[in-house]
Amino acid sequence: MAVRAAVITFPGSNCDRDMAVAIEQVVGAPALRVWHGDTALPDRVDFIALPGGFSYGDYLRSGAMAARSPIMRAVVDAAGRGVPVLGVCNGFQVLTEAGLLPGALMRNAGMNFICRTAALKVENAGSLFTSAYRAGEDIRIPVAHHDGNYFADAETLDRLEGEGRVAFRYIEACNGSQRNIAGVLSENGRVLGMMPHPERAIDAAHGGVDGRRLFESVVASVVAA
Amino acid sequence: MKVRVHVSLKPGVLDPQGRAIQHALEGLGFDGVRDVRAGRMIELDVADETTDAALDSMCRQLLANMVIENYRIEKVG
């Protein structure tokens, strides 16, 4: 069964092609491309990816405008039906602004744009996005962001930790994120937001392939469903 | 009706921009700047019959992120 994956493009997205290529390489079929102004997703979508970039020029707050764009109503509805949704970088910011994930992503604590490969620890290898990793495994995934400083109140952070919803953690402090959180899962585990870019680590030519298993995990989950 | 919405970070939320501004002021030789918090002011021109509830809703749904920010609505006539 071919996995039907959709990649949403907002004005100012710039990792949508990388995301589509990564999905195509792992899935073996082209990703469906969806424009922010569309009001519906393609039929029978198995997986939705929100890419990185600077949607709407980061006006107001990163992800704020994109989260209120027409397609996001359809994405929120699909997430409500349990369709897996991945948001990377700006996509993570959009998911928090849309209320699909808790917390907010603020300006990096050091004020600088950070562009490098980050070491991450896989905290939860039981989710549909992480099942191909080993719990506690160290992986290397590139980060490139200005607003990746994850913030939530202490009560929310405790709940996330207690429910195994921290998917990935930076092994060394990266951007000021509370508890070094790099990626968080929704309550039902079917929405993942992360600042690092797994789609930039799927081919040896990228300098690493540690991102590939994230997409393989999703495919395995969809095929098994 | 002109309305100003003042959006500010909640107390306790680290403000990297405010801190950078504080350091820049120190660099310019201004002593005694104990803290700087940066916010945003959004000016709206809305129909006179716009209700307070509608303004409040605009702030909560879009203009402020209630996870990290507070807002204050000021009617300027």
mmCIF file of C-alpha atoms in Angstrom:
data_model
loop_
_atom_site.group_PDB
_atom_site.id
_atom_site.type_symbol
_atom_site.label_atom_id
_atom_site.label_comp_id
_atom_site.label_asym_id
_atom_site.label_seq_id
_atom_site.Cartn_x
_atom_site.Cartn_y
_atom_site.Cartn_z
ATOM 1 C CA MET A 1 0.000 0.000 0.000
ATOM 2 C CA ALA A 2 1.434 3.327 -1.009
ATOM 3 C CA VAL A 3 1.463 5.849 1.804
ATOM 4 C CA ARG A 4 -0.350 9.046 0.827
ATOM 5 C CA ALA A 5 1.615 11.861 2.447
ATOM 6 C CA ALA A 6 0.788 15.544 2.161
ATOM 7 C CA VAL A 7 3.297 18.379 2.533
ATOM 8 C CA ILE A 8 1.779 21.793 3.245
ATOM 9 C CA THR A 9 3.411 24.852 1.707
ATOM 10 C CA PHE A 10 2.821 28.264 3.268
ATOM 11 C CA PRO A 11 4.078 31.515 1.740
ATOM 12 C CA GLY A 12 7.630 31.607 3.092
ATOM 13 C CA SER A 13 8.040 27.863 3.652
ATOM 14 C CA ASN A 14 11.480 26.881 2.429
ATOM 15 C CA CYS A 15 11.929 23.255 3.498
ATOM 16 C CA ASP A 16 8.794 21.970 1.788
ATOM 17 C CA ARG A 17 10.726 20.549 -1.137
ATOM 18 C CA ASP A 18 13.289 18.902 1.160
ATOM 19 C CA MET A 19 10.421 17.375 3.135
ATOM 20 C CA ALA A 20 8.725 16.125 -0.039
ATOM 21 C CA VAL A 21 11.993 14.614 -1.312
ATOM 22 C CA ALA A 22 12.649 12.901 2.022
ATOM 23 C CA ILE A 23 9.153 11.445 2.063
ATOM 24 C CA GLU A 24 9.397 10.303 -1.542
ATOM 25 C CA GLN A 25 12.736 8.590 -0.885
ATOM 26 C CA VAL A 26 11.388 6.670 2.092
ATOM 27 C CA VAL A 27 7.808 6.108 0.920
ATOM 28 C CA GLY A 28 8.647 5.403 -2.704
ATOM 29 C CA ALA A 29 5.827 7.612 -3.965
ATOM 30 C CA PRO A 30 5.696 11.377 -4.449
ATOM 31 C CA ALA A 31 4.293 13.459 -1.607
ATOM 32 C CA LEU A 32 1.118 15.372 -2.376
ATOM 33 C CA ARG A 33 1.755 19.099 -2.308
ATOM 34 C CA VAL A 34 -0.874 21.276 -0.647
ATOM 35 C CA TRP A 35 -1.072 25.083 -0.682
ATOM 36 C CA HIS A 36 -1.918 27.063 2.455
ATOM 37 C CA GLY A 37 -4.938 28.646 0.791
ATOM 38 C CA ASP A 38 -6.536 25.277 0.029
ATOM 39 C CA THR A 39 -9.458 24.468 2.263
ATOM 40 C CA ALA A 40 -9.279 20.683 1.984
ATOM 41 C CA LEU A 41 -6.589 18.029 2.079
ATOM 42 C CA PRO A 42 -6.342 15.434 -0.687
ATOM 43 C CA ASP A 43 -8.558 12.396 -0.112
ATOM 44 C CA ARG A 44 -7.332 9.534 2.043
ATOM 45 C CA VAL A 45 -4.233 11.276 3.385
ATOM 46 C CA ASP A 46 -2.213 8.997 5.709
ATOM 47 C CA PHE A 47 0.358 11.488 6.924
ATOM 48 C CA ILE A 48 0.693 15.284 6.957
ATOM 49 C CA ALA A 49 3.977 17.190 7.198
ATOM 50 C CA LEU A 50 4.355 20.889 7.986
ATOM 51 C CA PRO A 51 7.773 22.013 6.776
ATOM 52 C CA GLY A 52 10.326 24.493 8.003
ATOM 53 C CA GLY A 53 10.787 28.025 6.774
ATOM 54 C CA PHE A 54 9.506 31.469 7.620
ATOM 55 C CA SER A 55 5.805 31.303 6.861
ATOM 56 C CA TYR A 56 4.286 34.762 6.359
ATOM 57 C CA GLY A 57 7.693 36.247 7.077
ATOM 58 C CA ASP A 58 7.315 35.308 10.772
ATOM 59 C CA TYR A 59 4.929 38.284 11.054
ATOM 60 C CA LEU A 60 3.427 38.782 14.520
ATOM 61 C CA ARG A 61 5.042 35.570 15.884
ATOM 62 C CA SER A 62 6.666 32.606 14.145
ATOM 63 C CA GLY A 63 3.885 30.365 12.876
ATOM 64 C CA ALA A 64 1.096 32.651 14.104
ATOM 65 C CA MET A 65 -0.325 33.591 10.725
ATOM 66 C CA ALA A 66 0.133 30.138 9.179
ATOM 67 C CA ALA A 67 -1.751 28.580 12.081
ATOM 68 C CA ARG A 68 -4.822 30.636 11.057
ATOM 69 C CA SER A 69 -4.550 29.921 7.312
ATOM 70 C CA PRO A 70 -7.399 28.067 5.563
ATOM 71 C CA ILE A 71 -5.652 24.692 5.244
ATOM 72 C CA MET A 72 -4.952 24.525 8.965
ATOM 73 C CA ARG A 73 -8.636 23.962 9.756
ATOM 74 C CA ALA A 74 -8.415 20.821 7.630
ATOM 75 C CA VAL A 75 -5.140 19.831 9.319
ATOM 76 C CA VAL A 76 -6.666 20.266 12.790
ATOM 77 C CA ASP A 77 -9.684 18.195 11.692
ATOM 78 C CA ALA A 78 -7.416 15.470 10.283
ATOM 79 C CA ALA A 79 -5.360 15.422 13.490
ATOM 80 C CA GLY A 80 -8.635 15.021 15.369
ATOM 81 C CA ARG A 81 -9.325 11.902 13.305
ATOM 82 C CA GLY A 82 -5.873 10.559 14.236
ATOM 83 C CA VAL A 83 -4.004 11.262 10.995
ATOM 84 C CA PRO A 84 -0.304 11.548 11.961
ATOM 85 C CA VAL A 85 0.972 15.136 11.718
ATOM 86 C CA LEU A 86 4.661 16.078 11.789
ATOM 87 C CA GLY A 87 5.780 19.681 12.161
ATOM 88 C CA VAL A 88 9.457 20.480 11.723
ATOM 89 C CA CYS A 89 10.978 23.803 12.762
ATOM 90 C CA ASN A 90 8.494 26.412 11.512
ATOM 91 C CA GLY A 91 6.047 23.511 11.265
ATOM 92 C CA PHE A 92 6.497 22.927 15.027
ATOM 93 C CA GLN A 93 5.873 26.637 15.646
ATOM 94 C CA VAL A 94 2.689 26.410 13.544
ATOM 95 C CA LEU A 95 1.468 23.367 15.521
ATOM 96 C CA THR A 96 1.894 25.154 18.857
ATOM 97 C CA GLU A 97 0.185 28.289 17.514
ATOM 98 C CA ALA A 98 -2.658 26.118 16.180
ATOM 99 C CA GLY A 99 -3.111 24.539 19.608
ATOM 100 C CA LEU A 100 -2.248 21.006 18.428
ATOM 101 C CA LEU A 101 0.785 20.960 20.726
ATOM 102 C CA PRO A 102 1.328 22.680 24.094
ATOM 103 C CA GLY A 103 3.863 25.413 24.776
ATOM 104 C CA ALA A 104 5.449 28.051 22.572
ATOM 105 C CA LEU A 105 8.723 28.589 20.729
ATOM 106 C CA MET A 106 10.481 31.783 21.657
ATOM 107 C CA ARG A 107 13.576 33.592 20.401
ATOM 108 C CA ASN A 108 16.742 31.550 21.095
ATOM 109 C CA ALA A 109 18.129 32.443 24.501
ATOM 110 C CA GLY A 110 21.423 33.587 22.967
ATOM 111 C CA MET A 111 19.548 35.715 20.378
ATOM 112 C CA ASN A 112 21.566 34.085 17.571
ATOM 113 C CA PHE A 113 20.319 32.053 14.659
ATOM 114 C CA ILE A 114 21.662 28.537 15.271
ATOM 115 C CA CYS A 115 22.619 26.441 12.255
ATOM 116 C CA ARG A 116 24.544 23.264 13.027
ATOM 117 C CA THR A 117 24.171 19.564 13.609
ATOM 118 C CA ALA A 118 22.753 18.852 17.055
ATOM 119 C CA ALA A 119 23.108 15.724 19.150
ATOM 120 C CA LEU A 120 19.726 14.495 20.314
ATOM 121 C CA LYS A 121 18.612 11.795 22.692
ATOM 122 C CA VAL A 122 15.591 9.746 21.690
ATOM 123 C CA GLU A 123 13.482 9.947 24.840
ATOM 124 C CA ASN A 124 10.441 8.066 23.593
ATOM 125 C CA ALA A 125 10.995 5.275 21.076
ATOM 126 C CA GLY A 126 7.448 4.012 21.420
ATOM 127 C CA SER A 127 5.653 6.610 19.301
ATOM 128 C CA LEU A 128 4.587 6.121 15.712
ATOM 129 C CA PHE A 129 7.279 8.655 14.722
ATOM 130 C CA THR A 130 10.129 7.075 16.690
ATOM 131 C CA SER A 131 9.531 3.318 16.740
ATOM 132 C CA ALA A 132 12.564 2.633 14.499
ATOM 133 C CA TYR A 133 14.897 4.234 17.067
ATOM 134 C CA ARG A 134 16.100 2.751 20.336
ATOM 135 C CA ALA A 135 15.094 4.490 23.552
ATOM 136 C CA GLY A 136 18.001 6.546 24.844
ATOM 137 C CA GLU A 137 19.794 6.424 21.494
ATOM 138 C CA ASP A 138 22.001 9.385 20.540
ATOM 139 C CA ILE A 139 21.297 10.710 17.063
ATOM 140 C CA ARG A 140 22.598 13.630 15.004
ATOM 141 C CA ILE A 141 20.085 15.893 13.269
ATOM 142 C CA PRO A 142 20.660 19.408 11.880
ATOM 143 C CA VAL A 143 19.027 22.428 13.475
ATOM 144 C CA ALA A 144 18.564 25.813 11.785
ATOM 145 C CA HIS A 145 16.384 28.265 13.651
ATOM 146 C CA HIS A 146 16.082 31.603 15.406
ATOM 147 C CA ASP A 147 12.969 30.825 17.439
ATOM 148 C CA GLY A 148 13.483 27.349 18.846
ATOM 149 C CA ASN A 149 13.491 28.101 22.554
ATOM 150 C CA TYR A 150 10.729 25.819 23.849
ATOM 151 C CA PHE A 151 8.686 27.288 26.661
ATOM 152 C CA ALA A 152 5.848 25.857 28.709
ATOM 153 C CA ASP A 153 4.940 26.358 32.353
ATOM 154 C CA ALA A 154 6.385 23.930 34.904
ATOM 155 C CA GLU A 155 3.097 22.080 35.317
ATOM 156 C CA THR A 156 2.842 21.449 31.562
ATOM 157 C CA LEU A 157 6.492 20.361 31.393
ATOM 158 C CA ASP A 158 5.971 17.912 34.252
ATOM 159 C CA ARG A 159 2.917 16.508 32.515
ATOM 160 C CA LEU A 160 4.800 16.127 29.201
ATOM 161 C CA GLU A 161 7.638 14.314 30.932
ATOM 162 C CA GLY A 162 5.303 12.139 32.970
ATOM 163 C CA GLU A 163 3.315 11.088 29.917
ATOM 164 C CA GLY A 164 6.398 10.319 27.809
ATOM 165 C CA ARG A 165 5.597 13.159 25.459
ATOM 166 C CA VAL A 166 9.149 14.487 25.191
ATOM 167 C CA ALA A 167 10.193 12.685 22.001
ATOM 168 C CA PHE A 168 13.664 14.177 21.635
ATOM 169 C CA ARG A 169 15.975 16.160 23.890
ATOM 170 C CA TYR A 170 19.125 18.117 23.044
ATOM 171 C CA ILE A 171 22.065 16.366 24.684
ATOM 172 C CA GLU A 172 23.730 19.742 25.241
ATOM 173 C CA ALA A 173 21.891 23.022 25.765
ATOM 174 C CA CYS A 174 21.105 24.399 22.314
ATOM 175 C CA ASN A 175 18.726 27.342 22.306
ATOM 176 C CA GLY A 176 17.515 27.852 25.859
ATOM 177 C CA SER A 177 14.667 25.351 25.591
ATOM 178 C CA GLN A 178 13.117 24.360 28.898
ATOM 179 C CA ARG A 179 14.607 21.027 29.974
ATOM 180 C CA ASN A 180 16.445 20.877 26.620
ATOM 181 C CA ILE A 181 13.272 19.751 24.878
ATOM 182 C CA ALA A 182 13.726 19.378 21.110
ATOM 183 C CA GLY A 183 10.500 17.608 20.171
ATOM 184 C CA VAL A 184 7.112 17.009 21.797
ATOM 185 C CA LEU A 185 4.187 14.689 21.132
ATOM 186 C CA SER A 186 0.479 15.397 21.444
ATOM 187 C CA GLU A 187 -1.548 13.697 24.132
ATOM 188 C CA ASN A 188 -2.543 10.858 21.772
ATOM 189 C CA GLY A 189 1.015 10.626 20.397
ATOM 190 C CA ARG A 190 -0.112 11.232 16.814
ATOM 191 C CA VAL A 191 1.211 14.785 16.421
ATOM 192 C CA LEU A 192 4.949 15.462 16.704
ATOM 193 C CA GLY A 193 6.617 18.857 16.628
ATOM 194 C CA MET A 194 10.403 19.170 16.593
ATOM 195 C CA MET A 195 12.887 21.932 15.868
ATOM 196 C CA PRO A 196 15.625 19.691 14.336
ATOM 197 C CA HIS A 197 15.264 18.764 10.673
ATOM 198 C CA PRO A 198 15.045 14.982 10.117
ATOM 199 C CA GLU A 199 14.438 15.575 6.394
ATOM 200 C CA ARG A 200 17.978 16.975 6.181
ATOM 201 C CA ALA A 201 19.518 13.726 7.418
ATOM 202 C CA ILE A 202 18.178 10.965 5.206
ATOM 203 C CA ASP A 203 21.030 10.435 2.730
ATOM 204 C CA ALA A 204 24.740 9.787 3.316
ATOM 205 C CA ALA A 205 25.425 12.824 1.129
ATOM 206 C CA HIS A 206 23.738 14.956 3.821
ATOM 207 C CA GLY A 207 26.437 13.907 6.250
ATOM 208 C CA GLY A 208 24.128 11.636 8.197
ATOM 209 C CA VAL A 209 21.073 9.457 7.913
ATOM 210 C CA ASP A 210 19.704 9.613 11.442
ATOM 211 C CA GLY A 211 16.532 11.355 10.277
ATOM 212 C CA ARG A 212 15.556 8.585 7.917
ATOM 213 C CA ARG A 213 14.176 6.271 10.565
ATOM 214 C CA LEU A 214 11.630 8.884 11.622
ATOM 215 C CA PHE A 215 9.976 8.619 8.205
ATOM 216 C CA GLU A 216 10.430 4.830 8.212
ATOM 217 C CA SER A 217 8.632 4.723 11.571
ATOM 218 C CA VAL A 218 5.686 6.656 10.155
ATOM 219 C CA VAL A 219 5.511 4.417 7.073
ATOM 220 C CA ALA A 220 5.598 1.276 9.230
ATOM 221 C CA SER A 221 2.789 2.666 11.370
ATOM 222 C CA VAL A 222 0.614 3.600 8.379
ATOM 223 C CA VAL A 223 1.179 0.273 6.651
ATOM 224 C CA ALA A 224 0.361 -1.631 9.836
ATOM 225 C CA ALA A 225 -2.852 0.344 10.383
ATOM 226 C CA MET B 1 -12.544 53.808 16.958
ATOM 227 C CA LYS B 2 -8.797 53.608 17.456
ATOM 228 C CA VAL B 3 -7.608 50.871 19.769
ATOM 229 C CA ARG B 4 -4.119 50.055 20.918
ATOM 230 C CA VAL B 5 -3.317 46.539 22.020
ATOM 231 C CA HIS B 6 -0.210 46.286 24.166
ATOM 232 C CA VAL B 7 1.269 42.781 24.140
ATOM 233 C CA SER B 8 3.940 41.925 26.692
ATOM 234 C CA LEU B 9 5.675 38.777 27.879
ATOM 235 C CA LYS B 10 4.270 37.293 31.062
ATOM 236 C CA PRO B 11 6.337 37.892 34.193
ATOM 237 C CA GLY B 12 8.898 35.145 34.628
ATOM 238 C CA VAL B 13 9.180 34.367 30.914
ATOM 239 C CA LEU B 14 12.775 35.005 29.856
ATOM 240 C CA ASP B 15 12.954 37.861 27.353
ATOM 241 C CA PRO B 16 16.119 37.450 25.242
ATOM 242 C CA GLN B 17 15.332 40.598 23.241
ATOM 243 C CA GLY B 18 14.884 42.699 26.361
ATOM 244 C CA ARG B 19 18.163 41.398 27.702
ATOM 245 C CA ALA B 20 19.986 42.235 24.447
ATOM 246 C CA ILE B 21 18.529 45.767 24.524
ATOM 247 C CA GLN B 22 19.650 46.135 28.140
ATOM 248 C CA HIS B 23 23.200 45.127 27.185
ATOM 249 C CA ALA B 24 23.162 47.536 24.241
ATOM 250 C CA LEU B 25 22.089 50.391 26.545
ATOM 251 C CA GLU B 26 24.928 49.502 28.906
ATOM 252 C CA GLY B 27 27.265 49.531 25.903
ATOM 253 C CA LEU B 28 26.138 53.076 25.139
ATOM 254 C CA GLY B 29 27.146 54.088 28.638
ATOM 255 C CA PHE B 30 23.712 54.267 30.285
ATOM 256 C CA ASP B 31 24.178 53.048 33.842
ATOM 257 C CA GLY B 32 21.489 51.781 36.154
ATOM 258 C CA VAL B 33 19.216 50.098 33.606
ATOM 259 C CA ARG B 34 18.101 47.268 35.857
ATOM 260 C CA ASP B 35 15.839 45.375 33.450
ATOM 261 C CA VAL B 36 14.322 45.698 29.971
ATOM 262 C CA ARG B 37 11.218 43.895 28.756
ATOM 263 C CA ALA B 38 10.349 44.257 25.066
ATOM 264 C CA GLY B 39 6.752 44.047 23.911
ATOM 265 C CA ARG B 40 4.639 44.942 20.931
ATOM 266 C CA MET B 41 1.979 47.558 20.336
ATOM 267 C CA ILE B 42 -0.673 46.913 17.711
ATOM 268 C CA GLU B 43 -2.907 49.793 16.616
ATOM 269 C CA LEU B 44 -6.334 48.916 15.250
ATOM 270 C CA ASP B 45 -8.977 51.077 13.638
ATOM 271 C CA VAL B 46 -12.255 49.270 14.231
ATOM 272 C CA ALA B 47 -15.954 50.020 13.765
ATOM 273 C CA ASP B 48 -17.324 52.100 16.645
ATOM 274 C CA GLU B 49 -19.817 49.382 17.552
ATOM 275 C CA THR B 50 -17.047 46.784 18.082
ATOM 276 C CA THR B 51 -17.679 45.235 21.480
ATOM 277 C CA ASP B 52 -15.155 44.758 24.251
ATOM 278 C CA ALA B 53 -15.826 41.040 23.979
ATOM 279 C CA ALA B 54 -14.863 41.081 20.297
ATOM 280 C CA LEU B 55 -11.650 42.993 21.037
ATOM 281 C CA ASP B 56 -10.841 40.545 23.797
ATOM 282 C CA SER B 57 -11.422 37.659 21.440
ATOM 283 C CA MET B 58 -9.126 39.185 18.790
ATOM 284 C CA CYS B 59 -6.365 39.347 21.372
ATOM 285 C CA ARG B 60 -6.866 35.812 22.615
ATOM 286 C CA GLN B 61 -7.234 34.217 19.186
ATOM 287 C CA LEU B 62 -4.421 35.970 17.371
ATOM 288 C CA LEU B 63 -2.798 39.139 18.674
ATOM 289 C CA ALA B 64 -1.324 37.569 21.811
ATOM 290 C CA ASN B 65 -0.094 34.051 22.473
ATOM 291 C CA MET B 66 -1.662 33.311 25.828
ATOM 292 C CA VAL B 67 1.011 30.711 26.643
ATOM 293 C CA ILE B 68 3.697 33.370 26.976
ATOM 294 C CA GLU B 69 2.068 36.782 26.629
ATOM 295 C CA ASN B 70 -0.362 39.147 28.356
ATOM 296 C CA TYR B 71 -2.273 41.902 26.610
ATOM 297 C CA ARG B 72 -3.860 45.197 27.542
ATOM 298 C CA ILE B 73 -6.466 46.973 25.443
ATOM 299 C CA GLU B 74 -6.375 50.770 25.359
ATOM 300 C CA LYS B 75 -9.081 52.777 23.568
ATOM 301 C CA VAL B 76 -7.625 55.994 22.233
ATOM 302 C CA GLY B 77 -10.801 57.435 20.700
#
